[in-house]
XYZ file of C-alpha atoms in Angstrom:
583
model
C 0.000 0.000 0.000
C 1.152 3.483 -0.765
C 0.262 6.625 1.094
C -2.841 8.398 -0.187
C -4.052 5.204 -1.920
C -7.814 4.936 -2.216
C -9.583 2.863 0.384
C -11.303 -0.277 -0.761
C -14.152 -1.682 1.153
C -13.695 -5.350 0.962
C -17.396 -5.916 1.598
C -18.501 -3.695 -1.219
C -18.780 -5.511 -4.442
C -18.869 -2.305 -6.360
C -15.379 -0.946 -6.893
C -14.671 2.529 -7.840
C -13.040 2.790 -11.192
C -9.975 4.780 -11.769
C -10.558 8.178 -13.264
C -9.200 6.923 -16.505
C -11.946 4.411 -16.651
C -9.715 1.390 -16.058
C -10.847 -1.442 -13.919
C -8.985 -2.038 -10.594
C -8.162 -5.596 -9.544
C -8.217 -6.616 -5.917
C -5.555 -9.171 -4.612
C -2.493 -9.939 -2.273
C 0.878 -8.204 -2.798
C 4.268 -9.039 -0.883
C 5.750 -6.463 1.414
C 9.461 -5.641 1.022
C 10.780 -3.690 4.016
C 13.651 -1.215 3.586
C 17.301 -2.801 3.770
C 20.703 -1.779 5.177
C 24.347 -2.555 4.340
C 27.667 -3.554 5.977
C 31.103 -2.404 4.878
C 34.541 -2.728 6.414
C 38.288 -3.166 6.045
C 40.375 -6.237 6.822
C 43.871 -4.899 7.423
C 47.081 -6.861 7.836
C 46.036 -9.775 5.653
C 48.624 -11.141 3.229
C 46.026 -11.063 0.448
C 42.278 -11.308 -0.238
C 40.394 -13.227 2.417
C 36.863 -14.462 2.685
C 34.301 -12.553 4.767
C 31.028 -14.089 5.886
C 27.830 -12.569 7.243
C 26.107 -14.904 9.617
C 22.574 -14.459 10.839
C 18.983 -14.560 9.510
C 20.522 -14.079 6.128
C 23.907 -15.425 5.049
C 26.175 -13.546 2.728
C 29.708 -14.341 1.538
C 32.189 -12.067 -0.079
C 35.941 -11.526 -0.425
C 38.115 -8.588 0.327
C 39.482 -6.544 -2.479
C 43.137 -5.826 -3.028
C 43.062 -3.039 -0.480
C 41.330 -5.295 2.054
C 37.853 -3.740 1.846
C 34.592 -5.648 1.592
C 30.833 -4.880 1.729
C 27.427 -6.512 2.037
C 24.397 -4.678 0.492
C 20.675 -5.176 0.696
C 20.962 -6.647 4.098
C 17.674 -6.865 5.897
C 17.704 -5.121 9.227
C 18.632 -7.336 12.137
C 21.451 -8.694 14.262
C 24.330 -10.443 12.486
C 27.916 -11.602 12.954
C 30.665 -10.864 10.525
C 33.391 -13.523 10.313
C 36.644 -13.263 8.418
C 38.688 -16.226 7.135
C 41.953 -15.765 9.037
C 44.930 -17.110 7.047
C 47.253 -19.639 8.751
C 49.829 -17.863 10.830
C 47.632 -14.861 11.545
C 45.308 -13.863 14.340
C 42.340 -11.478 14.410
C 41.489 -9.006 17.120
C 37.949 -10.469 17.422
C 36.403 -12.969 15.099
C 33.473 -13.097 14.451
C 32.266 -9.619 15.361
C 28.598 -8.780 16.129
C 26.766 -6.128 14.067
C 23.211 -4.740 13.929
C 21.862 -3.784 10.525
C 19.427 -0.843 10.463
C 17.254 -0.157 7.462
C 18.655 2.467 5.242
C 22.002 2.550 7.120
C 25.516 1.185 6.538
C 27.219 -0.551 9.438
C 31.024 -0.656 9.616
C 32.864 -3.789 10.779
C 36.669 -3.723 10.490
C 39.204 -6.450 11.226
C 42.883 -6.238 12.002
C 44.952 -9.353 11.318
C 48.273 -9.791 13.088
C 50.948 -12.339 12.089
C 51.619 -14.962 14.784
C 55.396 -15.429 15.455
C 56.834 -18.815 14.639
C 58.635 -21.121 17.080
C 61.386 -23.694 16.705
C 61.782 -26.289 19.413
C 63.045 -29.789 19.949
C 64.793 -32.296 22.181
C 68.476 -33.110 21.967
C 69.750 -36.645 22.177
C 70.907 -37.721 24.669
C 68.568 -35.432 26.660
C 71.198 -33.620 28.718
C 70.477 -30.525 30.742
C 72.368 -27.286 30.260
C 73.557 -27.866 26.706
C 73.703 -24.651 24.615
C 71.659 -24.642 21.388
C 72.146 -21.864 18.842
C 69.645 -20.602 16.270
C 71.211 -18.796 13.338
C 69.586 -16.766 10.578
C 71.852 -14.603 8.504
C 73.937 -12.488 10.825
C 71.645 -13.051 13.798
C 72.195 -15.696 16.437
C 70.000 -16.697 19.349
C 71.028 -19.041 22.154
C 68.984 -21.249 24.432
C 69.932 -23.896 26.993
C 68.297 -27.272 27.315
C 66.171 -27.980 30.365
C 66.198 -31.057 32.575
C 64.517 -33.031 29.796
C 66.962 -31.927 27.133
C 64.393 -29.615 25.502
C 64.897 -26.155 24.031
C 62.621 -23.567 22.395
C 63.003 -20.391 20.337
C 59.872 -18.200 20.005
C 58.818 -14.904 18.405
C 60.405 -15.852 15.123
C 59.681 -14.314 11.761
C 59.276 -16.473 8.657
C 62.444 -17.814 7.082
C 64.925 -20.648 7.191
C 66.939 -21.070 10.372
C 69.889 -23.239 11.313
C 69.761 -25.131 14.593
C 73.267 -25.762 15.921
C 74.039 -27.776 19.031
C 77.085 -26.805 21.094
C 78.076 -30.153 22.581
C 79.642 -30.352 26.021
C 83.099 -31.813 26.519
C 83.177 -35.422 25.513
C 80.501 -35.213 22.815
C 80.480 -34.502 19.109
C 77.392 -33.348 17.111
C 75.873 -35.852 14.714
C 75.647 -33.106 12.067
C 76.926 -29.533 11.900
C 73.450 -27.966 11.782
C 69.796 -28.602 10.893
C 67.888 -26.308 8.493
C 64.375 -25.480 9.730
C 62.066 -23.336 7.481
C 59.088 -21.699 9.261
C 56.177 -19.430 8.305
C 54.076 -17.182 10.492
C 52.504 -19.179 13.298
C 54.372 -22.350 12.451
C 56.133 -24.450 15.087
C 59.246 -25.898 13.475
C 61.031 -28.787 15.134
C 64.597 -30.060 15.113
C 65.992 -32.810 17.337
C 69.787 -32.619 17.051
C 71.814 -35.560 18.297
C 75.222 -35.936 19.917
C 77.524 -38.919 20.026
C 79.708 -39.446 23.091
C 83.430 -39.566 22.438
C 85.064 -42.661 23.966
C 87.577 -41.949 26.706
C 91.162 -43.065 27.238
C 93.048 -44.006 30.383
C 96.806 -44.167 29.976
C 100.026 -43.689 31.865
C 103.668 -44.565 32.295
C 105.174 -47.155 34.596
C 108.607 -45.822 35.487
C 111.444 -47.904 36.790
C 111.033 -51.128 34.823
C 110.393 -51.253 31.086
C 108.267 -53.447 28.849
C 106.024 -56.382 29.616
C 104.230 -55.358 32.802
C 100.526 -56.195 32.996
C 98.130 -53.331 33.701
C 94.482 -54.156 34.451
C 91.497 -51.833 34.104
C 88.429 -52.833 36.124
C 85.025 -51.184 36.275
C 83.637 -51.687 32.794
C 81.576 -54.583 31.549
C 84.640 -56.781 31.992
C 88.247 -56.241 33.083
C 90.720 -55.158 30.422
C 94.443 -55.890 30.415
C 97.380 -54.537 28.471
C 101.173 -54.622 28.604
C 103.622 -51.769 28.971
C 105.860 -51.025 26.000
C 109.611 -50.506 26.057
C 109.120 -47.024 27.516
C 106.750 -48.236 30.212
C 103.731 -46.703 28.466
C 100.270 -48.273 28.490
C 96.819 -47.154 27.303
C 93.174 -48.261 27.371
C 91.118 -46.670 24.586
C 87.476 -46.644 23.475
C 86.148 -46.482 27.035
C 82.657 -45.538 28.151
C 82.081 -42.913 30.777
C 82.184 -44.376 34.287
C 84.230 -45.287 37.333
C 87.293 -47.458 36.898
C 90.234 -48.844 38.843
C 93.745 -49.212 37.427
C 95.883 -52.006 38.858
C 99.530 -52.738 38.148
C 100.914 -56.232 38.470
C 104.025 -55.480 40.486
C 106.930 -57.723 39.474
C 108.841 -59.649 42.082
C 111.494 -57.597 43.788
C 109.790 -54.268 43.193
C 107.568 -51.942 45.178
C 105.079 -49.470 43.714
C 104.241 -46.061 45.121
C 100.483 -46.798 44.998
C 98.128 -49.216 43.296
C 94.431 -49.922 42.611
C 93.973 -46.289 41.584
C 90.362 -45.045 41.170
C 89.578 -43.059 38.017
C 86.348 -41.184 37.234
C 86.266 -41.114 33.435
C 84.039 -38.675 31.537
C 83.122 -38.928 27.887
C 86.083 -37.822 25.824
C 88.323 -37.698 28.886
C 91.927 -38.844 28.902
C 93.155 -39.007 32.499
C 96.592 -40.437 33.206
C 97.639 -42.808 35.956
C 101.390 -43.137 36.365
C 103.211 -45.652 38.509
C 106.703 -45.517 39.952
C 108.357 -48.849 40.560
C 111.280 -49.077 42.931
C 113.641 -52.005 42.821
C 113.819 -53.294 46.369
C 117.271 -53.811 47.813
C 118.818 -57.117 48.753
C 120.598 -57.753 52.024
C 123.295 -60.395 52.239
C 124.742 -61.530 55.546
C 127.759 -63.782 55.826
C 128.542 -65.754 58.962
C 131.854 -67.508 59.497
C 132.338 -70.526 61.697
C 134.363 -70.459 63.799
C 133.714 -66.758 64.379
C 136.719 -64.872 63.082
C 137.381 -61.168 63.100
C 138.693 -59.430 59.995
C 138.152 -62.149 57.418
C 137.293 -60.628 54.050
C 134.032 -61.562 52.372
C 133.431 -60.430 48.792
C 130.107 -59.958 47.020
C 130.029 -59.569 43.237
C 127.447 -59.368 40.478
C 127.531 -58.204 36.875
C 127.406 -54.588 38.005
C 128.503 -54.663 41.618
C 131.540 -55.437 43.747
C 132.089 -54.963 47.450
C 134.404 -56.486 50.041
C 133.846 -56.270 53.790
C 135.677 -57.714 56.786
C 133.854 -59.773 59.370
C 133.222 -58.279 62.781
C 134.212 -59.774 66.122
C 131.343 -62.251 65.827
C 132.528 -63.420 62.415
C 129.672 -61.691 60.609
C 129.393 -59.010 57.947
C 126.349 -57.507 56.246
C 125.980 -56.157 52.718
C 122.940 -53.886 52.686
C 121.047 -52.015 49.991
C 122.325 -54.129 47.119
C 120.401 -53.893 43.834
C 117.693 -56.532 43.780
C 116.825 -59.050 41.090
C 120.397 -59.990 40.351
C 122.676 -62.988 40.660
C 125.247 -62.533 43.419
C 128.358 -64.471 44.237
C 129.453 -64.449 47.869
C 133.020 -65.555 48.506
C 134.876 -66.057 51.723
C 138.482 -65.027 51.273
C 140.226 -67.706 53.277
C 142.624 -66.260 55.810
C 146.192 -67.442 56.013
C 146.408 -70.925 57.422
C 142.767 -71.898 56.924
C 140.902 -74.168 54.547
C 137.204 -74.066 53.688
C 134.947 -76.803 55.002
C 132.391 -76.877 52.236
C 132.122 -74.223 49.524
C 133.912 -70.932 49.963
C 131.950 -69.378 47.102
C 128.159 -69.463 46.599
C 126.139 -67.943 43.731
C 122.409 -67.348 43.846
C 119.833 -65.152 42.125
C 118.237 -62.842 44.659
C 114.891 -61.135 44.288
C 114.618 -57.589 45.610
C 113.256 -57.221 49.112
C 114.846 -60.427 50.386
C 117.641 -61.232 52.801
C 120.136 -63.953 52.033
C 122.041 -65.503 54.924
C 125.208 -67.262 53.798
C 127.151 -69.488 56.167
C 130.788 -70.427 55.665
C 132.849 -72.846 57.663
C 136.624 -73.057 57.784
C 139.249 -75.088 59.585
C 142.910 -74.444 60.394
C 145.495 -76.195 58.288
C 148.554 -75.221 60.374
C 148.470 -77.334 63.504
C 152.134 -77.117 64.553
C 154.413 -74.149 65.111
C 157.308 -74.543 62.674
C 158.584 -71.002 62.843
C 161.990 -70.166 61.390
C 164.328 -67.382 62.480
C 165.623 -64.507 60.415
C 168.737 -66.444 59.428
C 166.633 -69.051 57.672
C 164.764 -66.503 55.595
C 167.946 -64.531 54.930
C 169.537 -67.662 53.492
C 166.466 -68.313 51.287
C 166.720 -64.845 49.774
C 170.485 -64.795 49.404
C 170.588 -68.218 47.758
C 168.090 -67.119 45.125
C 169.863 -63.825 44.483
C 173.330 -65.365 44.255
C 172.367 -68.595 42.596
C 174.390 -70.502 45.154
C 173.149 -72.937 47.764
C 170.036 -75.051 47.888
C 167.118 -72.824 48.925
C 163.875 -74.469 50.026
C 161.850 -71.819 48.211
C 162.303 -70.483 44.701
C 162.487 -66.810 43.881
C 158.936 -66.960 42.545
C 157.712 -68.468 45.799
C 159.492 -65.822 47.844
C 157.994 -63.090 45.705
C 154.626 -64.782 46.208
C 155.157 -64.582 49.961
C 155.934 -60.864 49.603
C 152.778 -60.436 47.583
C 150.753 -62.239 50.248
C 152.187 -59.958 52.922
C 151.231 -56.931 50.854
C 147.724 -58.237 50.132
C 146.881 -59.716 53.518
C 148.514 -57.232 55.849
C 149.246 -53.980 54.054
C 145.892 -53.938 52.250
C 143.849 -55.449 55.038
C 140.451 -53.767 55.323
C 140.125 -54.254 59.080
C 143.606 -53.441 60.314
C 145.976 -52.402 57.538
C 149.624 -52.745 58.499
C 151.793 -50.277 56.619
C 155.413 -50.667 57.658
C 157.895 -49.777 54.935
C 160.420 -52.503 54.274
C 158.129 -55.043 55.924
C 154.720 -54.996 54.271
C 155.458 -52.675 51.334
C 158.127 -50.789 49.484
C 158.238 -47.807 47.151
C 155.709 -45.150 46.126
C 153.128 -46.007 45.124
C 153.254 -48.866 47.581
C 153.917 -52.351 46.275
C 155.128 -55.742 47.492
C 158.741 -56.214 48.468
C 161.104 -57.622 45.859
C 164.035 -59.898 46.699
C 166.428 -56.958 47.036
C 164.128 -55.221 49.523
C 163.783 -58.420 51.546
C 167.561 -58.852 51.482
C 168.087 -55.279 52.683
C 165.781 -55.800 55.655
C 167.050 -59.264 56.602
C 170.723 -58.214 56.307
C 170.463 -55.491 58.971
C 173.223 -56.044 61.520
C 172.845 -55.396 65.176
C 175.726 -53.003 65.226
C 174.876 -49.577 63.922
C 171.165 -50.316 63.552
C 168.271 -48.966 65.556
C 165.839 -50.917 67.694
C 163.144 -49.964 65.206
C 165.122 -51.484 62.322
C 165.833 -54.676 64.250
C 162.184 -54.880 65.282
C 161.147 -54.521 61.630
C 163.627 -57.253 60.699
C 162.027 -59.739 63.095
C 158.541 -58.465 62.138
C 159.199 -59.332 58.471
C 160.482 -62.733 59.570
C 157.290 -63.364 61.546
C 155.085 -62.417 58.608
C 157.096 -64.705 56.292
C 156.498 -67.539 58.744
C 152.756 -66.826 58.680
C 152.298 -66.494 54.901
C 154.426 -69.593 54.265
C 152.234 -71.666 56.592
C 154.862 -72.325 59.228
C 152.920 -70.399 61.883
C 149.158 -70.155 62.170
C 147.516 -66.848 63.018
C 145.300 -68.587 65.543
C 148.154 -70.365 67.396
C 148.949 -69.152 70.904
C 151.531 -66.390 71.150
C 151.474 -65.894 74.917
C 151.071 -68.027 77.986
C 147.710 -66.375 78.752
C 146.146 -67.164 75.357
C 146.926 -64.221 73.076
C 147.093 -65.349 69.441
C 149.721 -64.787 66.796
C 147.239 -62.451 65.069
C 146.986 -60.348 68.215
C 150.782 -60.309 68.403
C 151.001 -59.045 64.810
C 148.523 -56.244 65.578
C 150.238 -55.334 68.856
C 153.707 -55.212 67.280
C 152.342 -52.825 64.663
C 150.902 -50.625 67.394
C 154.277 -50.559 69.158
C 156.156 -49.668 65.976
C 153.860 -46.836 64.949
C 153.083 -45.188 68.286
C 156.518 -44.077 69.503
C 159.838 -42.783 68.051
C 162.613 -45.137 67.046
C 164.931 -46.733 69.679
C 162.234 -46.489 72.347
C 161.534 -49.321 74.777
C 158.349 -50.044 72.852
C 160.403 -50.854 69.760
C 162.527 -53.170 71.833
C 159.390 -54.919 73.100
C 158.165 -55.267 69.538
C 161.496 -56.842 68.561
C 161.463 -59.213 71.524
C 157.917 -60.431 70.873
C 158.620 -61.125 67.203
C 161.958 -62.765 67.956
C 160.418 -65.125 70.544
C 157.599 -66.116 68.200
C 160.097 -66.765 65.399
C 161.748 -69.276 67.733
C 158.459 -71.225 67.956
C 157.988 -70.108 71.548
C 155.409 -67.997 73.420
C 155.886 -64.826 75.433
C 154.869 -64.498 79.026
C 151.392 -63.744 80.257
C 150.425 -60.089 80.076
C 153.040 -59.146 77.484
C 150.428 -58.969 74.737
C 147.220 -57.274 75.983
C 144.291 -59.617 75.522
C 142.228 -56.584 74.486
C 144.261 -56.336 71.294
C 142.017 -56.963 68.237
C 142.235 -60.583 67.178
C 142.286 -59.949 63.441
C 142.337 -63.030 61.216
C 144.240 -61.552 58.291
C 143.035 -62.330 54.793
C 143.397 -60.666 51.447
C 140.810 -58.094 50.501
C 139.786 -59.391 47.114
C 141.383 -62.831 47.028
C 142.602 -62.265 43.525
C 139.112 -61.534 42.186
C 139.553 -59.527 39.007
C 137.662 -56.268 39.066
C 135.397 -56.175 36.026
C 136.532 -53.675 33.442
C 132.987 -53.443 32.052
C 129.748 -52.646 33.820
C 126.331 -53.127 32.278
C 123.294 -51.166 33.362
C 120.493 -53.324 34.673
C 116.887 -52.045 34.523
C 115.899 -49.357 34.861
C 118.039 -47.955 32.070
C 117.995 -44.260 31.157
C 115.226 -43.320 28.743
C 113.002 -40.258 28.147
C 110.569 -41.445 30.814
C 113.210 -42.582 33.303
C 116.129 -40.232 32.731
C 118.489 -41.540 35.430
C 120.024 -44.828 36.438
C 122.607 -45.701 39.058
C 125.785 -47.650 38.403
C 127.304 -48.963 41.619
C 130.787 -50.417 42.004
C 133.578 -50.512 44.527
C 137.295 -50.696 43.917
C 139.355 -53.234 45.835
C 141.680 -50.443 46.902
C 141.901 -46.696 46.665
C 143.465 -45.691 43.386
C 142.988 -43.372 40.455
C 140.338 -44.880 38.198
C 138.890 -43.761 34.860
C 135.260 -44.652 34.213
C 134.087 -44.354 30.606
C 130.427 -44.696 29.596
C 129.378 -45.614 26.055
C 125.985 -45.545 24.386
C 124.615 -48.675 22.739
C 125.764 -47.236 19.417
C 129.326 -47.333 20.649
C 129.747 -43.592 20.962
C 131.300 -42.264 24.118
C 128.927 -40.243 26.266
């Protein structure tokens, strides 16, 4: 119906005609109310997006290039406008309510915001505190894994990133980096892996050399290896864990410590060094019967030492290099013979003590002493070539050599009387001329000292020739010939010539040379009862010494060469390398 339309009486069958004479029809006509419209702007979208009107009527449209959209001929009413939000974007409110009023345009705008991307993952193995880097161009971000080995980078813009793991000590990354491309709102993932680096336990065993067994316990099963020529050993390819290193200590050695605990980390290379010390050997020699001053010699390939026995007939060789073969020899004193072996050889392990027992017996049982005239005739007959001497010149010179070796060079009580036990400088044994000079001294014009020396030489010739035993009685109260020899030496060296002491020395020697004994108390019983024997018994001093382990090397730079000379003298020691060059 329009305003000012004519009224029609529906009960009146007569209708009024239009002024133009046309006939009017009566019927039903639809009513179309007035409409409204909706317009808006979707900003921030990466391109055209769909927009939907939801309500009593449904309309769909799409934004234009500038992001605008509109709905026209919208019946009045309450609606919701919904925008299709692209992936990676968010809208401020979606959908938004709107009321359409007839004849009016309602505005509904949307603002789309890009959602930042994230990159996250879990490292393997899932260790805590491992740095993870995210790199894009010149920019780098760093995160640290949590207790579960996880990391996360957020607020990322679209692009391709590199995930780089910074492995802790003992690990190596499975790959240098992982490329991860992301768009807005995307959660990229990367799970970088690390491989543990096997560890090594090694060390040096000093003081021995090659062939020692080293055991590593603590893994799935014990491992063993041998040291090389430099004492080095190593266990490789080991897992992280707790271990113990044990060294099989060879016999005769001691180690500074053993069964060493080691806490090995992945990629670790701790060292465990051992220092072996060769234990010393102690050798004791006991003589029976107990005799004072008897020389005992100990020799090996690299060692020589001679010691006299003490008053109990014992001597001790201490701190000898272990793990060596030693020969122990009793140097038989004048007038004795060995009962059993006088020389014993045995290999001795370090840290042990070897007790060696020797037994000897006297071979001179009767006093057959001869006076100075007898010995003078022996010397003169050999020098002149006339007469029938009992001893040859060689035998007499041998006696002189025995006097020099057994008395002059005695380690316990050396007797140095010129013309008696030695002659010349440097000192040496008497020759026949020197013996003749001493034995030819006449009483007239000579001193008591000279005459005492004459009888002293005679006494020593009687002893070294076996006519008088050192152990035979020299006095009526039991002093021995050995004590007499020591006491005469004390008398000759303690006072000036021609003193009463020199006369007493002469008298004692003269009486003994007559196969008699002096009175009680003449020879103090406190005088040392030295059983005289040679120092080295003719043992040749080795002119070559070989180093025994440990030998000098870069890991054990020093070694000790021990030796002892039979007597003090100027000695040259030359050391050569294995190549023959002098060092």
